[in-house]
Short mmCIF file of C-alpha atoms and ligand atoms in Angstrom, two decimals:
data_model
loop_
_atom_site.label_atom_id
_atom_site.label_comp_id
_atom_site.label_asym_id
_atom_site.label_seq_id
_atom_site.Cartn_x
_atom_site.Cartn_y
_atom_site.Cartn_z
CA UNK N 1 11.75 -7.21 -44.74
CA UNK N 2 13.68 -10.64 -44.87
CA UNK N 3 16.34 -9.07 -46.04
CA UNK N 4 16.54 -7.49 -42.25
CA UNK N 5 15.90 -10.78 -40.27
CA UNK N 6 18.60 -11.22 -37.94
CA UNK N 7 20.37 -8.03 -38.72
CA UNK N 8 22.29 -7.55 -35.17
CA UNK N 9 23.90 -10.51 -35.78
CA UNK N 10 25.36 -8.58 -38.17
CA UNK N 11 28.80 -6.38 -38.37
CA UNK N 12 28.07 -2.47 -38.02
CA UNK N 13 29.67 -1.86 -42.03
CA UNK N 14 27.64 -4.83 -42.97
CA UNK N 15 24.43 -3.38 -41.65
CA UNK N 16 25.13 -0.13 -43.07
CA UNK N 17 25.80 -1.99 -46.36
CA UNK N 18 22.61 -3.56 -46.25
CA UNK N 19 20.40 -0.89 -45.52
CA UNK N 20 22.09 1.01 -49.00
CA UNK N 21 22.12 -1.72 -50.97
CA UNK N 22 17.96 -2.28 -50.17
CA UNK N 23 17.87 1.47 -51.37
CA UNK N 24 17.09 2.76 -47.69
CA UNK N 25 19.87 4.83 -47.66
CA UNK N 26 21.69 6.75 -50.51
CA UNK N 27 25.61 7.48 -50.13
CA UNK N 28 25.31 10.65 -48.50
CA UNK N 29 23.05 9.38 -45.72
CA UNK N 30 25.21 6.47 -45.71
CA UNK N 31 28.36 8.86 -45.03
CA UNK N 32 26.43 10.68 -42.32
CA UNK N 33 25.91 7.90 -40.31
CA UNK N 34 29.41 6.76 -40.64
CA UNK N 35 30.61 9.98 -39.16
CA UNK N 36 28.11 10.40 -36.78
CA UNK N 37 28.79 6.55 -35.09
CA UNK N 38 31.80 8.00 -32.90
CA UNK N 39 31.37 5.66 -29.92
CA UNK N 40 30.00 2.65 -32.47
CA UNK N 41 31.95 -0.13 -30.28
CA UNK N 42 30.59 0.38 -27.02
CA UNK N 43 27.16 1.73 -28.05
CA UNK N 44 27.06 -1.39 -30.52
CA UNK N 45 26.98 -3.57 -27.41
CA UNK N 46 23.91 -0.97 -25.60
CA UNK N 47 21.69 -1.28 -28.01
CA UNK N 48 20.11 -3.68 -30.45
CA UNK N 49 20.52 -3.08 -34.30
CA UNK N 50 22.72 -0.15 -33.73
CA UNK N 51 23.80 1.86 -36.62
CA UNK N 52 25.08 5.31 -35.35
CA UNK N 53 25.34 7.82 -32.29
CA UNK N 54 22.33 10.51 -32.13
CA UNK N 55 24.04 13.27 -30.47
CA UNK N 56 21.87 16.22 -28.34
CA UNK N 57 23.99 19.46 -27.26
CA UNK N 58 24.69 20.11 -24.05
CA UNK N 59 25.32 23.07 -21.96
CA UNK N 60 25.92 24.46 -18.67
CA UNK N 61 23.59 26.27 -16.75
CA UNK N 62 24.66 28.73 -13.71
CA UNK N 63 23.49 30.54 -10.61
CA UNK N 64 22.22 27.09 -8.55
CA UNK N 65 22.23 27.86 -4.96
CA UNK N 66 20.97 25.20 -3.06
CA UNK N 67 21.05 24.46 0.74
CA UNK N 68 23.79 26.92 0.84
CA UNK N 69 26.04 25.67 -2.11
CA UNK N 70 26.73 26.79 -5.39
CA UNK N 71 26.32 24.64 -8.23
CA UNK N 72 27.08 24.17 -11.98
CA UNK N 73 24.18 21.90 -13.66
CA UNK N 74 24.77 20.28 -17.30
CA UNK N 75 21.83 20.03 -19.24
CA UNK N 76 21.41 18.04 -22.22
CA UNK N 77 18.43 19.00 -24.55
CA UNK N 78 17.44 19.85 -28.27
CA UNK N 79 15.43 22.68 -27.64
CA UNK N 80 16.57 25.99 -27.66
CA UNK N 81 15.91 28.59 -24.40
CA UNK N 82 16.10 25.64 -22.00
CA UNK N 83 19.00 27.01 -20.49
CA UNK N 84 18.82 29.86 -20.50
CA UNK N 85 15.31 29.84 -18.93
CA UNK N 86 16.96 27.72 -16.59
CA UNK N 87 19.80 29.60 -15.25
CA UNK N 88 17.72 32.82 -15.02
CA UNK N 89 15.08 31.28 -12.82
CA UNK N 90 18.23 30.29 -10.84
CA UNK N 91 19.54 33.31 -10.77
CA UNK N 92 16.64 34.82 -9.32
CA UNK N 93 16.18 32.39 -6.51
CA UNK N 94 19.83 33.25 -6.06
CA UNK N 95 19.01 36.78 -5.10
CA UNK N 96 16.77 35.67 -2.58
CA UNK N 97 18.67 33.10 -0.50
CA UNK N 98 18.50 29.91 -2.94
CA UNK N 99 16.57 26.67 -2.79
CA UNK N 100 16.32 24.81 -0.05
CA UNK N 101 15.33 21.18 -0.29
CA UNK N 102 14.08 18.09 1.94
CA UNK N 103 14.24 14.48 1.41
CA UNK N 104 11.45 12.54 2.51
CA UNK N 105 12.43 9.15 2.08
CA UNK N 106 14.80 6.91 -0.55
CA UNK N 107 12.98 3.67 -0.95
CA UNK N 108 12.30 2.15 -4.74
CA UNK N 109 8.87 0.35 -4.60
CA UNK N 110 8.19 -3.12 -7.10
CA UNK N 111 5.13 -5.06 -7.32
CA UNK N 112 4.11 -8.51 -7.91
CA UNK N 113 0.46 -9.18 -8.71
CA UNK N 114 -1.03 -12.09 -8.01
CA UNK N 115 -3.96 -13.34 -10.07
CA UNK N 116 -7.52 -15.39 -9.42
CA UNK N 117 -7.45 -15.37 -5.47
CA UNK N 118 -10.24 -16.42 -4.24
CA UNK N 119 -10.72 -14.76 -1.11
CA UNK N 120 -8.50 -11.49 -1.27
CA UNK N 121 -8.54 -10.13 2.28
CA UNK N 122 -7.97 -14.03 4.04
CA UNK N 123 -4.99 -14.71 1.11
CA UNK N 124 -3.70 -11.02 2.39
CA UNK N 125 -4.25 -12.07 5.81
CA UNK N 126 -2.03 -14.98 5.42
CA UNK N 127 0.57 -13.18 3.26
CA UNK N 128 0.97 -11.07 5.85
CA UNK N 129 2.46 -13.56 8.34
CA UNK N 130 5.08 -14.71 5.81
CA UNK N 131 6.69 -11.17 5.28
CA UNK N 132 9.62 -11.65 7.24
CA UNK N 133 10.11 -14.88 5.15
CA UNK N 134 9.58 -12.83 1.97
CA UNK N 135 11.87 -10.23 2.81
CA UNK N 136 14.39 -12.31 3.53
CA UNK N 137 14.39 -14.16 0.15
CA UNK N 138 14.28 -10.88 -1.28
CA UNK N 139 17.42 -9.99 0.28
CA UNK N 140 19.14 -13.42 -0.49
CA UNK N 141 18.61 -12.30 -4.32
CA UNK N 142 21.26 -9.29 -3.97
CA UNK N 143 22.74 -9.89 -1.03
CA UNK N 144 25.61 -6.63 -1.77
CA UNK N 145 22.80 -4.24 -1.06
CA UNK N 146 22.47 -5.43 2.44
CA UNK N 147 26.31 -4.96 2.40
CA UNK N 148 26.04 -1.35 1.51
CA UNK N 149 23.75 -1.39 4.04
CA UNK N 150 20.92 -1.21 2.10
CA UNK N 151 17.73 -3.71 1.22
CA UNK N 152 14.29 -4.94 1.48
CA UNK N 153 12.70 -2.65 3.93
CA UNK N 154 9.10 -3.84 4.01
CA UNK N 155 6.10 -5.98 1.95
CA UNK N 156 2.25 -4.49 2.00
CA UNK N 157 -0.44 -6.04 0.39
CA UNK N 158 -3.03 -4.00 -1.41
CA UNK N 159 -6.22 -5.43 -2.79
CA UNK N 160 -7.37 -4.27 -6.33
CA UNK N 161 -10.29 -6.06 -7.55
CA UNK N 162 -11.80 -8.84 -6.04
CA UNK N 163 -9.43 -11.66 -7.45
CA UNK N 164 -6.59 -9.26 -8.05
CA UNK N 165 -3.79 -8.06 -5.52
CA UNK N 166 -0.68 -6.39 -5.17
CA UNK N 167 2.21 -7.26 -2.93
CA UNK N 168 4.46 -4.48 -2.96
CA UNK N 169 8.28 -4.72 -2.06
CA UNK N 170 10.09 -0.97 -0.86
CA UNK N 171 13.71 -1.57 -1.12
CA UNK N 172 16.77 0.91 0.13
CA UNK N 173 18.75 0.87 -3.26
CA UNK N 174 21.48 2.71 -2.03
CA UNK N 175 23.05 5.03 -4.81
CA UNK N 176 21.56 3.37 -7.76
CA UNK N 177 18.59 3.72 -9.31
CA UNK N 178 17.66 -0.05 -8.58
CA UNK N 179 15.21 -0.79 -11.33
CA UNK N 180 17.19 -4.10 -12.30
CA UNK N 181 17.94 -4.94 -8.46
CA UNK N 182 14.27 -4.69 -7.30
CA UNK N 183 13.27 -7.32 -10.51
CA UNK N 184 15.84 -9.76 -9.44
CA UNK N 185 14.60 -9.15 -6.22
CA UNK N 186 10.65 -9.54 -6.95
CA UNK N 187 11.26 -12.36 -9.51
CA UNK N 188 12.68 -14.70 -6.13
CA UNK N 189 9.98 -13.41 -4.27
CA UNK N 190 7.62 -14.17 -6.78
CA UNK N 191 9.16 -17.99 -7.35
CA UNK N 192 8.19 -18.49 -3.61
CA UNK N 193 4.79 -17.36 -4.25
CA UNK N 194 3.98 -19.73 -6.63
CA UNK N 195 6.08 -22.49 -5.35
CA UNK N 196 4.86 -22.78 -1.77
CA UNK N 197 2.71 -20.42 -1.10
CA UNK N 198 0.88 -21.14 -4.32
CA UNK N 199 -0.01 -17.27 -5.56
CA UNK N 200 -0.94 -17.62 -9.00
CA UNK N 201 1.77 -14.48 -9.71
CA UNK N 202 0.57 -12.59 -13.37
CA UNK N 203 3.78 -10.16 -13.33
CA UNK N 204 6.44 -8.71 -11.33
CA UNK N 205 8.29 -5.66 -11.93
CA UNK N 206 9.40 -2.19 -9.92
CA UNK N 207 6.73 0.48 -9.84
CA UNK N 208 7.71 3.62 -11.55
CA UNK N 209 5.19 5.76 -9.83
CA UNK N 210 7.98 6.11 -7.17
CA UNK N 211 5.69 7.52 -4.36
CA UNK N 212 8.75 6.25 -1.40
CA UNK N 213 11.34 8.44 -2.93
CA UNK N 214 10.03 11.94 -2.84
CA UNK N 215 11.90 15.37 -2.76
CA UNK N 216 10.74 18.83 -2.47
CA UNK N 217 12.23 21.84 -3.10
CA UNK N 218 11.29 25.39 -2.30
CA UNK N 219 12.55 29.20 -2.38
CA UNK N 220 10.53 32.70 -1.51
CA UNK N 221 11.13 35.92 -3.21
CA UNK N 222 10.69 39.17 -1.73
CA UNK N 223 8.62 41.02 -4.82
CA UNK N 224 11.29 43.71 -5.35
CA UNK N 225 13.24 40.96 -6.96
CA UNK N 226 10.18 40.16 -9.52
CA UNK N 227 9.90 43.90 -11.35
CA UNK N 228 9.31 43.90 -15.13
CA UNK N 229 8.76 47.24 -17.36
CA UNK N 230 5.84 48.85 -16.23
CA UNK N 231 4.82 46.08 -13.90
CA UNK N 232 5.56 45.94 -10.04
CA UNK N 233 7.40 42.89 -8.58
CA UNK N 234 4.10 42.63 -6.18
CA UNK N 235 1.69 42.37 -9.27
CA UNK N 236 4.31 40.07 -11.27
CA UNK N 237 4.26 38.09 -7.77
CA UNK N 238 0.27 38.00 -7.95
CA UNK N 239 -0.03 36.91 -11.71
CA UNK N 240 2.77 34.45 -10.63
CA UNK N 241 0.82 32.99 -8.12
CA UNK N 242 -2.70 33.47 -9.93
CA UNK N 243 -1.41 31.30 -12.95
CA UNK N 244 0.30 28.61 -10.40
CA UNK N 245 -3.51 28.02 -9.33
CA UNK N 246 -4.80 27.81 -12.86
CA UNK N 247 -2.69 24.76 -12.97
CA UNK N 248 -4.04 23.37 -9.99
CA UNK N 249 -7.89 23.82 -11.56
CA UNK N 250 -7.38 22.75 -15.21
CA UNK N 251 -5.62 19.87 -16.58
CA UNK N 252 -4.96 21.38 -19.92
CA UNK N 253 -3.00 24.02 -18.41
CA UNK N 254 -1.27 21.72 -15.85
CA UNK N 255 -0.12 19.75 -18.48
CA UNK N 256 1.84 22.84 -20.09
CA UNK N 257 3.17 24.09 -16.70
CA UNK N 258 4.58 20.23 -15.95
CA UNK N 259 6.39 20.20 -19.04
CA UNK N 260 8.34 23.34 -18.61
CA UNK N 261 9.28 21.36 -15.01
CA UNK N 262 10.16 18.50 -16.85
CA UNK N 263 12.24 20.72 -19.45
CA UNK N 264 15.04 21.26 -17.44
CA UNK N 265 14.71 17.83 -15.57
CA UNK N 266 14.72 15.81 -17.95
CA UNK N 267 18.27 17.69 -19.20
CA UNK N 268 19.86 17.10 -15.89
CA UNK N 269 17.99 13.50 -16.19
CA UNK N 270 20.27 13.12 -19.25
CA UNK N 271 23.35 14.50 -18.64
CA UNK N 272 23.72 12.00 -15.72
CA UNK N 273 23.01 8.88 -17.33
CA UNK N 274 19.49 8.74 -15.81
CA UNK N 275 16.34 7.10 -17.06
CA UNK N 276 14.31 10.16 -18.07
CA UNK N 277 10.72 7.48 -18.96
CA UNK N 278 11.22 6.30 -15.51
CA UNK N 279 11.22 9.94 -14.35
CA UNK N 280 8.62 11.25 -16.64
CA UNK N 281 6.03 8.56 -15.82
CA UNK N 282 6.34 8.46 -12.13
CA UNK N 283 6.85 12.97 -12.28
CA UNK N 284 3.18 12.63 -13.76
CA UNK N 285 1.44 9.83 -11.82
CA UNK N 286 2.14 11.89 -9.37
CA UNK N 287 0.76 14.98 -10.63
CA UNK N 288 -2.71 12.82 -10.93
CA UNK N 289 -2.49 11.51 -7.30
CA UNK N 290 -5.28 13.84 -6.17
CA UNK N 291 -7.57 11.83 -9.20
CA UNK N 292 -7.10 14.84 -11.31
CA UNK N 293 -3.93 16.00 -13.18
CA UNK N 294 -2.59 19.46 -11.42
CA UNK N 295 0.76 21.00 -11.71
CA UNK N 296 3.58 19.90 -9.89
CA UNK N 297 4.78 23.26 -8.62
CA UNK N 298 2.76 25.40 -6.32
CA UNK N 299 3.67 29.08 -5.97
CA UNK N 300 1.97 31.45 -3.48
CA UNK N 301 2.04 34.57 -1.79
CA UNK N 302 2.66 34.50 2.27
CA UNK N 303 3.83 37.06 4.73
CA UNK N 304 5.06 39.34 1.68
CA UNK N 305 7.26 36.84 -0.42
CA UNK N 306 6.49 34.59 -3.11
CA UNK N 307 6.68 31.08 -1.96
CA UNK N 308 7.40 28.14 -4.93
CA UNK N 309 7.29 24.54 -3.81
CA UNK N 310 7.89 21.16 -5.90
CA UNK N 311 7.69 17.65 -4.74
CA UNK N 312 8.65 15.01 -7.24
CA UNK N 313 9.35 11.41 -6.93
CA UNK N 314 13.08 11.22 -7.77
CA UNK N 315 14.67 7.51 -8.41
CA UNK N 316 17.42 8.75 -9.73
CA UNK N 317 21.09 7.48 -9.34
CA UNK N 318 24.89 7.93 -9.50
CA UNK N 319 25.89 4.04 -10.34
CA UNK N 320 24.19 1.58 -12.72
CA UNK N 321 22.72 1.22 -15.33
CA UNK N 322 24.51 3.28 -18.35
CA UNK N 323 25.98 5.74 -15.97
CA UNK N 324 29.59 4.18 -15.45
CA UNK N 325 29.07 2.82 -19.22
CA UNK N 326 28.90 6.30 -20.50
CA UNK N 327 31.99 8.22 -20.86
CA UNK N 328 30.12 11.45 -20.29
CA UNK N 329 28.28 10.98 -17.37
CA UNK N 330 31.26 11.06 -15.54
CA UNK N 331 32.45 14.26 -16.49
CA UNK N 332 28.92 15.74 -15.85
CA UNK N 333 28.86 14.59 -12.18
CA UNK N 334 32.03 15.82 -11.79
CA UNK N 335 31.24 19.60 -13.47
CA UNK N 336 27.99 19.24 -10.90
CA UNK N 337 29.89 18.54 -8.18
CA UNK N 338 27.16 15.29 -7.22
CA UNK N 339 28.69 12.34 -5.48
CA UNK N 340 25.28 10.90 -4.00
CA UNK N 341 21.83 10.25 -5.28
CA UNK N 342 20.26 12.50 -2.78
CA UNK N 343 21.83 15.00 -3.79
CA UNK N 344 20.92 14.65 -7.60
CA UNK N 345 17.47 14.10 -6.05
CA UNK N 346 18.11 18.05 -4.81
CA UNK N 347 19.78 19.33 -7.57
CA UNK N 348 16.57 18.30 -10.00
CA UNK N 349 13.91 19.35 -7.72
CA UNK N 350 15.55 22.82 -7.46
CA UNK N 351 16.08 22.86 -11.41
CA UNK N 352 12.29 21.87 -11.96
CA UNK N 353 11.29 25.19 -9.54
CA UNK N 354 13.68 27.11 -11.31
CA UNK N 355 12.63 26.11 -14.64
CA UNK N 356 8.86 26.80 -13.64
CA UNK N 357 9.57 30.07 -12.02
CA UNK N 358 11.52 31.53 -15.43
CA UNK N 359 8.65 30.26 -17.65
CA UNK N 360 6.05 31.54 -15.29
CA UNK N 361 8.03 34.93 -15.24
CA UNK N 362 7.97 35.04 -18.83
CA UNK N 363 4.57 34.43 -19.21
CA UNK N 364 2.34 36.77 -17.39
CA UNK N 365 5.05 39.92 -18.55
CA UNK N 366 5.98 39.51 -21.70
CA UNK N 367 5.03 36.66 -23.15
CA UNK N 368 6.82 33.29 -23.80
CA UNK N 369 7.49 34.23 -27.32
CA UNK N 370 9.89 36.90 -26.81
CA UNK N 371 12.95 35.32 -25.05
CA UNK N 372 11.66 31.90 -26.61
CA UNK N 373 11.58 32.73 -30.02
CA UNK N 374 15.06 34.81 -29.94
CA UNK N 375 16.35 31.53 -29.63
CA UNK N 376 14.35 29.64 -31.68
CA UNK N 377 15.61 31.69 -34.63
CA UNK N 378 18.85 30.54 -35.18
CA UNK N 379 16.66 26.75 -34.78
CA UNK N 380 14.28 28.31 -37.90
CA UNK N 381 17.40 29.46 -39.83
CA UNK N 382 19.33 26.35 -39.52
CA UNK N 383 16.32 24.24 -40.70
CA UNK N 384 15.56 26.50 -43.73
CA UNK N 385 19.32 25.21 -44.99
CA UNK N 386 21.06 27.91 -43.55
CA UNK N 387 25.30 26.90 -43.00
CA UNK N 388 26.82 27.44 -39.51
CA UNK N 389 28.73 30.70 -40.50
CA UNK N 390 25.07 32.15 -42.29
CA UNK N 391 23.05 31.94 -39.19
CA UNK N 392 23.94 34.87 -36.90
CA UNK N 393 23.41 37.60 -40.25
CA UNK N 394 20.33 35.74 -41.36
CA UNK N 395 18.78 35.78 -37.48
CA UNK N 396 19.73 39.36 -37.58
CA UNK N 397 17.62 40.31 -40.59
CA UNK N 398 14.75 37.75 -39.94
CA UNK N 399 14.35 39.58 -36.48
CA UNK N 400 14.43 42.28 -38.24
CA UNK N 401 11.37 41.44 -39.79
CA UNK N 402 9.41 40.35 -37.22
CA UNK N 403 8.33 37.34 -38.89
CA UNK N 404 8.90 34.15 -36.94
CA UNK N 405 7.98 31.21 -39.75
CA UNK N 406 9.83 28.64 -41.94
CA UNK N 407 9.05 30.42 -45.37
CA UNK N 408 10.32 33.90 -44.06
CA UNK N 409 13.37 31.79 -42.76
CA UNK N 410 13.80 30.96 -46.44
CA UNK N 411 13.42 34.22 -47.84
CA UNK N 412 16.09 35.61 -45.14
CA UNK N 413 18.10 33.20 -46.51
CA UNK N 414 17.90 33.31 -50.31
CA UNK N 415 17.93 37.72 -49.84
CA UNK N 416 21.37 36.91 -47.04
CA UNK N 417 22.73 34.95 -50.26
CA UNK N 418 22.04 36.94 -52.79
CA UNK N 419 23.21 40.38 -50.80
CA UNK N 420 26.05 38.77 -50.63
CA UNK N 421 26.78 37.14 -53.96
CA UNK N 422 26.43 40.50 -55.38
CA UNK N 423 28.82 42.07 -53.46
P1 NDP T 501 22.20 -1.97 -12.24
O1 NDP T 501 21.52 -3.19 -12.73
O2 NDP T 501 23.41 -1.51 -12.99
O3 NDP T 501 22.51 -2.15 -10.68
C1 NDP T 501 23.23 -1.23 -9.94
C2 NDP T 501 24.71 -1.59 -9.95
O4 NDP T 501 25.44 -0.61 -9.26
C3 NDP T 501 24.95 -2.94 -9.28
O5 NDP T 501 25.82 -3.69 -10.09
C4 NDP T 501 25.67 -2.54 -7.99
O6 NDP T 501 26.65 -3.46 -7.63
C5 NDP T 501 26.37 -1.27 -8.39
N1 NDP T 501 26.70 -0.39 -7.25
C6 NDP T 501 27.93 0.07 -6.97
N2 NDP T 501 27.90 0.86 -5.89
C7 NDP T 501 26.63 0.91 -5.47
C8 NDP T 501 25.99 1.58 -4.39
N3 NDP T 501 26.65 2.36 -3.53
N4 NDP T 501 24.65 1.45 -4.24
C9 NDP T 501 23.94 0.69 -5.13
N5 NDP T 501 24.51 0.00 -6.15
C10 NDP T 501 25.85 0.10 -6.33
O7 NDP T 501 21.21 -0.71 -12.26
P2 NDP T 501 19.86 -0.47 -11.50
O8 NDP T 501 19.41 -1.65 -10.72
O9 NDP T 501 20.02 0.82 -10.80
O10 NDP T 501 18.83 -0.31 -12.71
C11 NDP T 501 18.83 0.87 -13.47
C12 NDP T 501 18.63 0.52 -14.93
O11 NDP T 501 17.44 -0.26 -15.09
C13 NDP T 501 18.43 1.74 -15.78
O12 NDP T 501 19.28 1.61 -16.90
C14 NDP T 501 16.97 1.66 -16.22
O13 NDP T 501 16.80 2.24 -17.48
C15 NDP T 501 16.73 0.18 -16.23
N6 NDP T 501 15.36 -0.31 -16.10
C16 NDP T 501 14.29 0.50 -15.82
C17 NDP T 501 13.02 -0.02 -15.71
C18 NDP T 501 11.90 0.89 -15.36
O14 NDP T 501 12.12 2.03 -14.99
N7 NDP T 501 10.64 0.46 -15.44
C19 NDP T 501 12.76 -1.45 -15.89
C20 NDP T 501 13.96 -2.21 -16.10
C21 NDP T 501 15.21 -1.67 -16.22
P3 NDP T 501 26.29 -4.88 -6.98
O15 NDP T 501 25.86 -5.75 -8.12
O16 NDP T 501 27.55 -5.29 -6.34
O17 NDP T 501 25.17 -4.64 -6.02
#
């Protein structure tokens, strides 16, 4: 590999020379990534090593009411029957009123831990009485958030083993996301520590597991609403609700039901220049807050309605980071209609619920593989070779079928061709 050493010191052509001419590429690879690298000036200065754009599709998905207001969500995402899953739990809610959402509070939280006390509760004691201090030279370190009228909001000390603790920092971040701001923040609280307070300070980053920025969302059917085939909208209501407490009791299935959440999250996550990882980590640390992993969504039958609820931690934002780098994101917020973080914070806590209502639907009627795996054929058919102007006749004949796997993809394929060939 020393053909590789410092390869982003290197020209974009020249790396793509390199990796050819060390036989990791061949010329048609070569030309791929050449076509594919669209934005390569700006994303060359994003990333390390860059050598082309990865593009994901996007698409719009309709029918959001929430708090009284209609919205239009992008979603970015690579799998097939997001969206549409999406926009027909929406629609459903839509019948019935919409979402309606609360904030609890907007406050990122960062720690710094502080290694080989000796007496933990007397060094908390005393950390205690130099909070103000702390906070202080916490907001000294970006002073334009107190200018936005923003900032440190308050220090707590929390003891983990007996020559281990925690000081934690909750900040007002305003309409970013705030991960850098709270580590410029902790690192000058941090050099006080160890300068005159004289912590012995292990780390110090922002916590992820963003329990000080929570949202919830919520909506309630009447059943009538829920009817499928041969099933009442009270029994679909009761399965509904019966499978929402399966995911309370079992982790395996909790797991599942949180990822459908996360589906259309993480899409809205994306299409607004977000940092999904930050999301996804703190979405399930807080699923395992009770000491055992349970789904994030409740859904439950009161006073004749189904009732879903979601609460989420949400540190989402509208500025920073890549948001006003990429060119997209501003288009998105714009197509959304979202001008604050709170009201992203809304907007994803109602498209989680939605997206967990639709899969739930599917489930206990007909099955996830029937709406699913419509989709998921022309996905199939493109992978078994098929070309773009092939794949609506070869989905046609493999549904035909019934078979749903990669070799009957191929066979669809090769019989499409050869049909046609001999005509
Ligand atoms: P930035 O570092 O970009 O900081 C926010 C910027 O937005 C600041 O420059 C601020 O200006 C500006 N700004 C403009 N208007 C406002 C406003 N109304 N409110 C707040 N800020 C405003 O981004 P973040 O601090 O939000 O950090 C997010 C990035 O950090 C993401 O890319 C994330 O991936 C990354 N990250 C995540 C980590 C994690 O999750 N564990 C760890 C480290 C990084 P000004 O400078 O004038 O205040």
């Amino acid at each position: 590999m020393r053909e590789f050493v410092k390869f982003y010191q290197k020209k974009w052509d020249e790396r793509l020379q390199l990796l050819r001419k060390n036989d990791c590429l061949k010329s048609m690879e070569e030309a791929l990534l050449r076509k594919q690298a669209i934005n390569f000036s700006l994303n060359d200065t994003i990333v390390e090593n860059y050598i082309t754009d990865y593009t994901l599709p996007e698409g719009l998905s309709f029918h959001y009411l929430i708090d009284n207001q209609k919205y239009i969500i992008p979603m970015v995402t690579e799998e097939p029957s997001v969206i549409a899953a999406s926009s027909h739990g929406a629609a459903l809610v839509e019948k019935a009123g919409g979402f309606t959402t609360e904030l609890h509070e907007r406050l990122l939280l960062g720690q710094v831990i502080i290694e080989k006390v000796q007496d933990a509760q007397k060094f908390c004691s005393y950390l205690e009485t130099q909070f103000p201090r702390l906070l202080e030279i916490a907001n000294q370190a970006h002073p334009s958030l107190l200018r936005r009228k923003g900032g440190a909001r308050w220090l707590r000390c929390r003891i983990l083993s007996a020559h281990i603790i925690s000081l934690d920092l909750a900040v007002d971040v305003r309409e970013a996301m705030g991960a850098n701001m709270m580590n410029t923040m902790l690192e000058a609280v941090a050099q006080v520590l160890e300068q005159s307070i004289k912590g012995q300070v292990l780390l110090s980053v922002l916590s992820n597991y963003a329990t000080e920025c929570l949202v919830s969302a919520k909506c309630k059917l009447p059943f009538n609403i829920l009817e499928k085939n041969n099933l009442s909208g009270k029994q679909v209501a009761d399965k509904i609700a019966l499978a929402s407490r399966v995911a309370q009791l079992d982790p395996y299935r909790a797991a599942t039901h949180n990822k459908g959440i996360m589906n259309g999250i993480d899409a809205v996550i994306i299409a607004t220049g977000n940092d999904w990882r930050a999301i996804e980590s703190g979405a399930h640390a807080f699923a395992a807050r009770s000491g055992q992993y349970r789904g994030l969504s409740t859904w439950e039958i009161k006073d004749g309605y189904l009732v879903g609820k979601i609460t989420i931690p949400a540190p989402v934002g509208v500025v920073g980071g890549s948001i006003g780098i990429v060119p997209l994101v501003a288009v998105n917020q714009k197509l959304a209609h979202i001008k604050s973080a709170r009201e992203l914070e809304k907007v994803i806590a109602s498209v989680g619920l939605a997206q967990n209502l639709a899969a739930l639907y599917a489930l206990v009627t007909e099955g996830i593989q029937h709406g699913h795996m419509n989709l998921q054929l022309k996905s199939l058919v493109l992978a078994a070779g098929a070309h773009l102007e092939e794949v609506l006749p070869v989905v046609e004949s493999l549904r035909k079928t019934g078979k749903r796997d990669a070799g009957s993809a191929k066979k669809a394929l090769q019989d499409y061709r050869k049909r046609r060939d001999e005509q």
